[in-house]
Each structure stands twice: as C-alpha cells, then as structure tokens.
mmCIF file of C-alpha atoms in Angstrom:
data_model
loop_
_atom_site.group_PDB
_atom_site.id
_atom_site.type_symbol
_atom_site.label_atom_id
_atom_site.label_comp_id
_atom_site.label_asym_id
_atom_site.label_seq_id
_atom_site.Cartn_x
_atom_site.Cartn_y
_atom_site.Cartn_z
ATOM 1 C CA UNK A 1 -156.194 -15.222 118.674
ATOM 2 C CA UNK A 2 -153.867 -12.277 119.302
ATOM 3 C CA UNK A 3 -153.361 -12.291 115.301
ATOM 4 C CA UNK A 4 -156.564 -11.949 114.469
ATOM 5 C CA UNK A 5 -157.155 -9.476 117.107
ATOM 6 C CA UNK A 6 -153.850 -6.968 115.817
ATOM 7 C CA UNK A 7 -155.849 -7.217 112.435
ATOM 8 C CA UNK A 8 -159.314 -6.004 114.020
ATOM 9 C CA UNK A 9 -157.312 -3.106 115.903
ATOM 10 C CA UNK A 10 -155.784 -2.145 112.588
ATOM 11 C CA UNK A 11 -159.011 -2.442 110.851
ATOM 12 C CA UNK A 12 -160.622 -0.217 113.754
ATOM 13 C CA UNK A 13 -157.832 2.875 113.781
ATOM 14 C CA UNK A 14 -158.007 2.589 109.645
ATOM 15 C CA UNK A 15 -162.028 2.913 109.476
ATOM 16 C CA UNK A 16 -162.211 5.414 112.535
ATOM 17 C CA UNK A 17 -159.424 7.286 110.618
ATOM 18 C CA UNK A 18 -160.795 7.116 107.110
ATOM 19 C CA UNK A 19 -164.506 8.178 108.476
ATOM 20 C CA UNK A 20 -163.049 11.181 111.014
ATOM 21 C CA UNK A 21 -161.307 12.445 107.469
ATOM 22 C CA UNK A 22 -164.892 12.461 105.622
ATOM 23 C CA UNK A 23 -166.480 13.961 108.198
ATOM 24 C CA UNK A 24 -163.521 16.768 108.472
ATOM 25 C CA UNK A 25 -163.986 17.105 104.639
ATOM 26 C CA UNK A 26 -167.452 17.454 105.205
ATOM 27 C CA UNK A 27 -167.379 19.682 107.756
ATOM 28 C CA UNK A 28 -164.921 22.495 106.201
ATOM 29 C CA UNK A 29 -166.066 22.118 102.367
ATOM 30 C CA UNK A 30 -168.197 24.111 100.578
ATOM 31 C CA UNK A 31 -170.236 23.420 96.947
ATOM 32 C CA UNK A 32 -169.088 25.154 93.963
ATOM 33 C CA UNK A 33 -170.769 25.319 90.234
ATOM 34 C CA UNK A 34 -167.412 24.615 88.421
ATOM 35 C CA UNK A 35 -163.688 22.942 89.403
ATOM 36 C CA UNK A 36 -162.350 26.639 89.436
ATOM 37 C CA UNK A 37 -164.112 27.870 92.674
ATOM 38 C CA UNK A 38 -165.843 30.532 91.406
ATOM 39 C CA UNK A 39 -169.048 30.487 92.105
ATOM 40 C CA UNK A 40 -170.779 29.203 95.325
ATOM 41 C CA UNK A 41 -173.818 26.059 94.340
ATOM 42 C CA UNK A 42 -175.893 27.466 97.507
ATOM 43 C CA UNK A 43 -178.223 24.929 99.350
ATOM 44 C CA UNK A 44 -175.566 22.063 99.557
ATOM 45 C CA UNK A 45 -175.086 20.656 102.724
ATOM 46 C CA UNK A 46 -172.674 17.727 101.972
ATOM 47 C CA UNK A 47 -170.564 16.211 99.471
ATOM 48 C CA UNK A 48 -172.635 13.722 98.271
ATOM 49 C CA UNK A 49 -175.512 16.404 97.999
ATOM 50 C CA UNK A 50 -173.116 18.410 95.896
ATOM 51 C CA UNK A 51 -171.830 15.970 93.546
ATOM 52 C CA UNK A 52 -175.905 14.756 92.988
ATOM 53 C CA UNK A 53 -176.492 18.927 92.170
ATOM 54 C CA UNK A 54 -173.571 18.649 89.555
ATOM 55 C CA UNK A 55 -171.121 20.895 91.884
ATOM 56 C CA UNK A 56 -167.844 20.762 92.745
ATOM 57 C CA UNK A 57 -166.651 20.000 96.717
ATOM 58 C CA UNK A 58 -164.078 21.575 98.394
ATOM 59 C CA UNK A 59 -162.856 20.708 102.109
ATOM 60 C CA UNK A 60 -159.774 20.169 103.948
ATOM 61 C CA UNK A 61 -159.707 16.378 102.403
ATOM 62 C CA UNK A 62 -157.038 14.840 104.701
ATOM 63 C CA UNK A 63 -155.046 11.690 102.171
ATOM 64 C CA UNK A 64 -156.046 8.803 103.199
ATOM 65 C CA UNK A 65 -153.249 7.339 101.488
ATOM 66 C CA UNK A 66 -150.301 9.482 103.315
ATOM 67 C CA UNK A 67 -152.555 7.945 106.262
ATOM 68 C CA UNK A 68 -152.653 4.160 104.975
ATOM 69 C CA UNK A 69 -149.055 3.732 103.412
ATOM 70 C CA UNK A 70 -146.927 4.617 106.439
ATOM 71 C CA UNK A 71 -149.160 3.073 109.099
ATOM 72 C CA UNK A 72 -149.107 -0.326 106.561
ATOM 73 C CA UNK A 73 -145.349 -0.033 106.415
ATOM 74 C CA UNK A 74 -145.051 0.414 109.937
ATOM 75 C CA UNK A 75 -147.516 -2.579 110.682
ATOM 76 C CA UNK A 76 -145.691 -4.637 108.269
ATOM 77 C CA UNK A 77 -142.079 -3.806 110.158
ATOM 78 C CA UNK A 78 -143.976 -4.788 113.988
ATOM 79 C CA UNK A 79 -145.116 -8.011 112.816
ATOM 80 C CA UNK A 80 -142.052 -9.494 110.891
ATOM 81 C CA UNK A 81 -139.888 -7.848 113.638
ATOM 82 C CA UNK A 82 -139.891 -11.733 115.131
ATOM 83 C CA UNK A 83 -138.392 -13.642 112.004
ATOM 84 C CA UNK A 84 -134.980 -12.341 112.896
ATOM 85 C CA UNK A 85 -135.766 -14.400 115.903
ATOM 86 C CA UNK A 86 -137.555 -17.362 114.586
ATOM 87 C CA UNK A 87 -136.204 -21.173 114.806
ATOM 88 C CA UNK A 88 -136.345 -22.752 111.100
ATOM 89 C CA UNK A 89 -133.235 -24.400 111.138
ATOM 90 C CA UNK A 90 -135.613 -27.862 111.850
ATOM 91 C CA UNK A 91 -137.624 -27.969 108.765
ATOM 92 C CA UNK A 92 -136.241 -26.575 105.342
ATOM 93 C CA UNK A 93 -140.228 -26.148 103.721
ATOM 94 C CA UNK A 94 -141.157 -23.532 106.487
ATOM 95 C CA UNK A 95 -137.513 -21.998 106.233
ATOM 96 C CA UNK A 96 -138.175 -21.757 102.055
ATOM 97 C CA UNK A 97 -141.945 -20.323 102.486
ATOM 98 C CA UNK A 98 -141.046 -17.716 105.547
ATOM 99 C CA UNK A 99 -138.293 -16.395 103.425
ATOM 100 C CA UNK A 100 -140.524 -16.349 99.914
ATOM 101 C CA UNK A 101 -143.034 -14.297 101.985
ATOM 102 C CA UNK A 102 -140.642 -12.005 103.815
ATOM 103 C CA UNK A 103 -139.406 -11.409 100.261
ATOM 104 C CA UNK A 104 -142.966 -10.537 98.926
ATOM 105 C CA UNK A 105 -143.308 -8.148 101.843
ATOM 106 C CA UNK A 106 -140.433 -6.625 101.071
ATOM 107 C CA UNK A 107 -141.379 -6.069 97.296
ATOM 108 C CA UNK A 108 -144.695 -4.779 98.587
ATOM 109 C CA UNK A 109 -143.112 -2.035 101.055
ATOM 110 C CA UNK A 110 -141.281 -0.862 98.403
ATOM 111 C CA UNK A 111 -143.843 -0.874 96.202
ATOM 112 C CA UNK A 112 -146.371 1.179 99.009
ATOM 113 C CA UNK A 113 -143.229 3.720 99.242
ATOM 114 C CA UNK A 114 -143.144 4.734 96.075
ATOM 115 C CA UNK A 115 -146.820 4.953 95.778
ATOM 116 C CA UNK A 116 -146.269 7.513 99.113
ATOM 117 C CA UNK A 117 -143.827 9.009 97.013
ATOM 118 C CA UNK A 118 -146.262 9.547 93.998
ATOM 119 C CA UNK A 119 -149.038 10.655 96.166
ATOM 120 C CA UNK A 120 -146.442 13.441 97.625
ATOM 121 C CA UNK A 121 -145.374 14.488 94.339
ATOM 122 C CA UNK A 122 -148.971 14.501 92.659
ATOM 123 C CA UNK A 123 -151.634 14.250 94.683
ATOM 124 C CA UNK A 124 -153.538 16.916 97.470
ATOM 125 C CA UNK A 125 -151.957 20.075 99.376
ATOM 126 C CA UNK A 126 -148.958 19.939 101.416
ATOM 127 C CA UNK A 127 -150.826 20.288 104.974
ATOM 128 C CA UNK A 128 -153.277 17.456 103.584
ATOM 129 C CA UNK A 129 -150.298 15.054 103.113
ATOM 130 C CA UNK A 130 -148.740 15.985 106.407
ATOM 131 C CA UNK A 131 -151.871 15.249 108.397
ATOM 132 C CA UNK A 132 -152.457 12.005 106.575
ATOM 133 C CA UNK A 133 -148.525 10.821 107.636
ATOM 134 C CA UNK A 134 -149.124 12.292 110.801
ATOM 135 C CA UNK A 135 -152.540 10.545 111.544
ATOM 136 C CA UNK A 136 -150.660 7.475 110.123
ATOM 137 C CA UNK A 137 -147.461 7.947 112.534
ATOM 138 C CA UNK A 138 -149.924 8.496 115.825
ATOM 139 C CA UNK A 139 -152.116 5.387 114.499
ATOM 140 C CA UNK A 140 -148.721 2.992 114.783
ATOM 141 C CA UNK A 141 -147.460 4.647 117.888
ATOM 142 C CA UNK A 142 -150.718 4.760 119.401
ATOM 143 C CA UNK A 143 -151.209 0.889 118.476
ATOM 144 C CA UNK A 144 -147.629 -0.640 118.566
ATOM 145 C CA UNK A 145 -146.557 1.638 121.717
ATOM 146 C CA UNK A 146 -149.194 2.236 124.008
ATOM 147 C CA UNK A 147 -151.914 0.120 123.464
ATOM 148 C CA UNK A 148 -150.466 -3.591 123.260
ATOM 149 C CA UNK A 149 -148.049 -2.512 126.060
ATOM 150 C CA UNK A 150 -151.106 -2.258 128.613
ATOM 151 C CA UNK A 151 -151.778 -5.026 130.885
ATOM 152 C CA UNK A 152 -155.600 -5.623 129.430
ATOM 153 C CA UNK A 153 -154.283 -5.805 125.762
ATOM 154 C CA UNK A 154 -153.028 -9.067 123.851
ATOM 155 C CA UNK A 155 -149.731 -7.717 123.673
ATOM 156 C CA UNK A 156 -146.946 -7.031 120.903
ATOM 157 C CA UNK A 157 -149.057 -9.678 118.339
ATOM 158 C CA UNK A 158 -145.581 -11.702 117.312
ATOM 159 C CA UNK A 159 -143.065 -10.571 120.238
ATOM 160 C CA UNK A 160 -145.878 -12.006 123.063
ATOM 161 C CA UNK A 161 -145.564 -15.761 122.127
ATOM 162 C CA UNK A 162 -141.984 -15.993 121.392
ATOM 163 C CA UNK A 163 -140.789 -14.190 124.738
ATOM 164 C CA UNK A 164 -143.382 -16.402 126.690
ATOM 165 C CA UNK A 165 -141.389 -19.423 125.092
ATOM 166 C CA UNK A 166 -138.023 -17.503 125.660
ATOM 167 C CA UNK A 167 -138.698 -17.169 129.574
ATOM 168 C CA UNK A 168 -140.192 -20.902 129.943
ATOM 169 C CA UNK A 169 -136.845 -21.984 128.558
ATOM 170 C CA UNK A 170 -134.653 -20.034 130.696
ATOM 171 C CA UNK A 171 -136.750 -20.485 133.687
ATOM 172 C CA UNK A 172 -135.892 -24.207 132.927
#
C-alpha cells in the first residue's frame, strides 16, 4: 500500500513538474519564421500553434531531464536505503534476486548519470539545466523530507515497515 502510494506521489511531483515547465515555456516563448530568430511569425499564441504555422518556438524551456535524472537517482537511493538493513541470511533465492536487482539499479544510476552528464554538456542553456536539477532537488526534498515525515502521510515507503518491526522486537 505505502509502495504503491510513493509511486503515485512520484508520478504526481513528475507530471505537475513536467506540465508547470510547458506552461512556463509557453508562457515566455515567442514564434519565429526560421531557427535563427530573426523574424517574428505574428499571430501565434502557443507552441503547438507555431509549430502547425511552420515557425520556430522559443521560451525559457526548463530540461525536463536535469529535472527527471536527479530526482530518479535520488528516489532510487530512498528506497534501497533499507537493504543495508534487510534479513536474507534465511533464504539464499531472495538473498541471490535482491542482490541481482540492487546490481541492475546500480547499472541504471550510472547509466541516468551519464545521460545527466550528456544533457549538461549538449543539451539547453545553462539556467535551463540549473532549474531542471533544482526543480529535481526540491521534488526529492520536498517528497523524501517533508512530506512522508508528516503524521497524515504513509511514511518513509521502505524505512516505515522495517522500524515498526524493529520497535515490536525490542519492545519484546
């Protein structure tokens, strides 16, 4: 239940995030005849409108992936935070598959930090990039820090179960 519901808040902050960065690209772009900004395509309200004219749009278009990557990576560090903590000494096949996908994760983090790296090096402007990682940093802080730490939330999704099972055994 909580699992499911850390996937739905991560779901919500990436749509919310991904829609308030259209709508901020919306809002500051303008429609151009050609790629090189020289000449305004008048009448063009919004991108889609532009691109259907044949112009070219130009707004403050926030990367989604400098938003995605790090929040992902971050995500990915909350929830296997609890395998350090994990009893598998009891049955070897659960032991063999938690490590096997630890393992994967950890080939896909590095492969989602060099993609970070490549859409740094290659792709949008500088202040794009840095509100995408910061959108990305306040999205994991925001999730991770605040809200599952309130009473009314389901809690840290992993850490919740495990210290519920830590205090029954020590209240024993």
């Amino acid at each position: 239940s909580s699992d499911l519901t850390s996937l739905l808040v991560g779901t919500a902050m990436w749509y919310t995030c991904t829609e308030f960065f259209l709508l901020i690209e919306n809002f500051t772009g303008t429609c151009y005849t050609s790629i090189a900004r020289d000449e305004l395509l008048v009448a063009q309200n919004s991108r889609k409108e532009c691109m259907q004219a044949g112009g070219f749009w130009h707004g403050f278009d926030i990367s989604g992936h400098t938003f995605l990557l790090p929040y992902s990576l971050l995500v990915i560090v909350e929830e296997t935070a609890v395998i350090n903590e994990m009893k598998l000494d009891r049955n070897r096949k659960v032991y063999v598959l938690v490590c096997v996908l630890f393992v994967c994760l950890c080939i896909l983090s590095f492969i989602w930090i060099w993609m970070y790296f490549c859409t740094a090096l290659y792709f949008h402007e500088v202040d794009q990039k840095l509100f995408g990682t910061a959108f990305g940093l306040l999205g994991w802080y925001g999730t991770y820090k605040t809200w599952y730490t309130l009473p009314y939330s389901p809690g840290l999704p992993p850490k919740n179960a495990l210290l519920n099972k830590k205090r029954q055994y020590h209240a024993q």
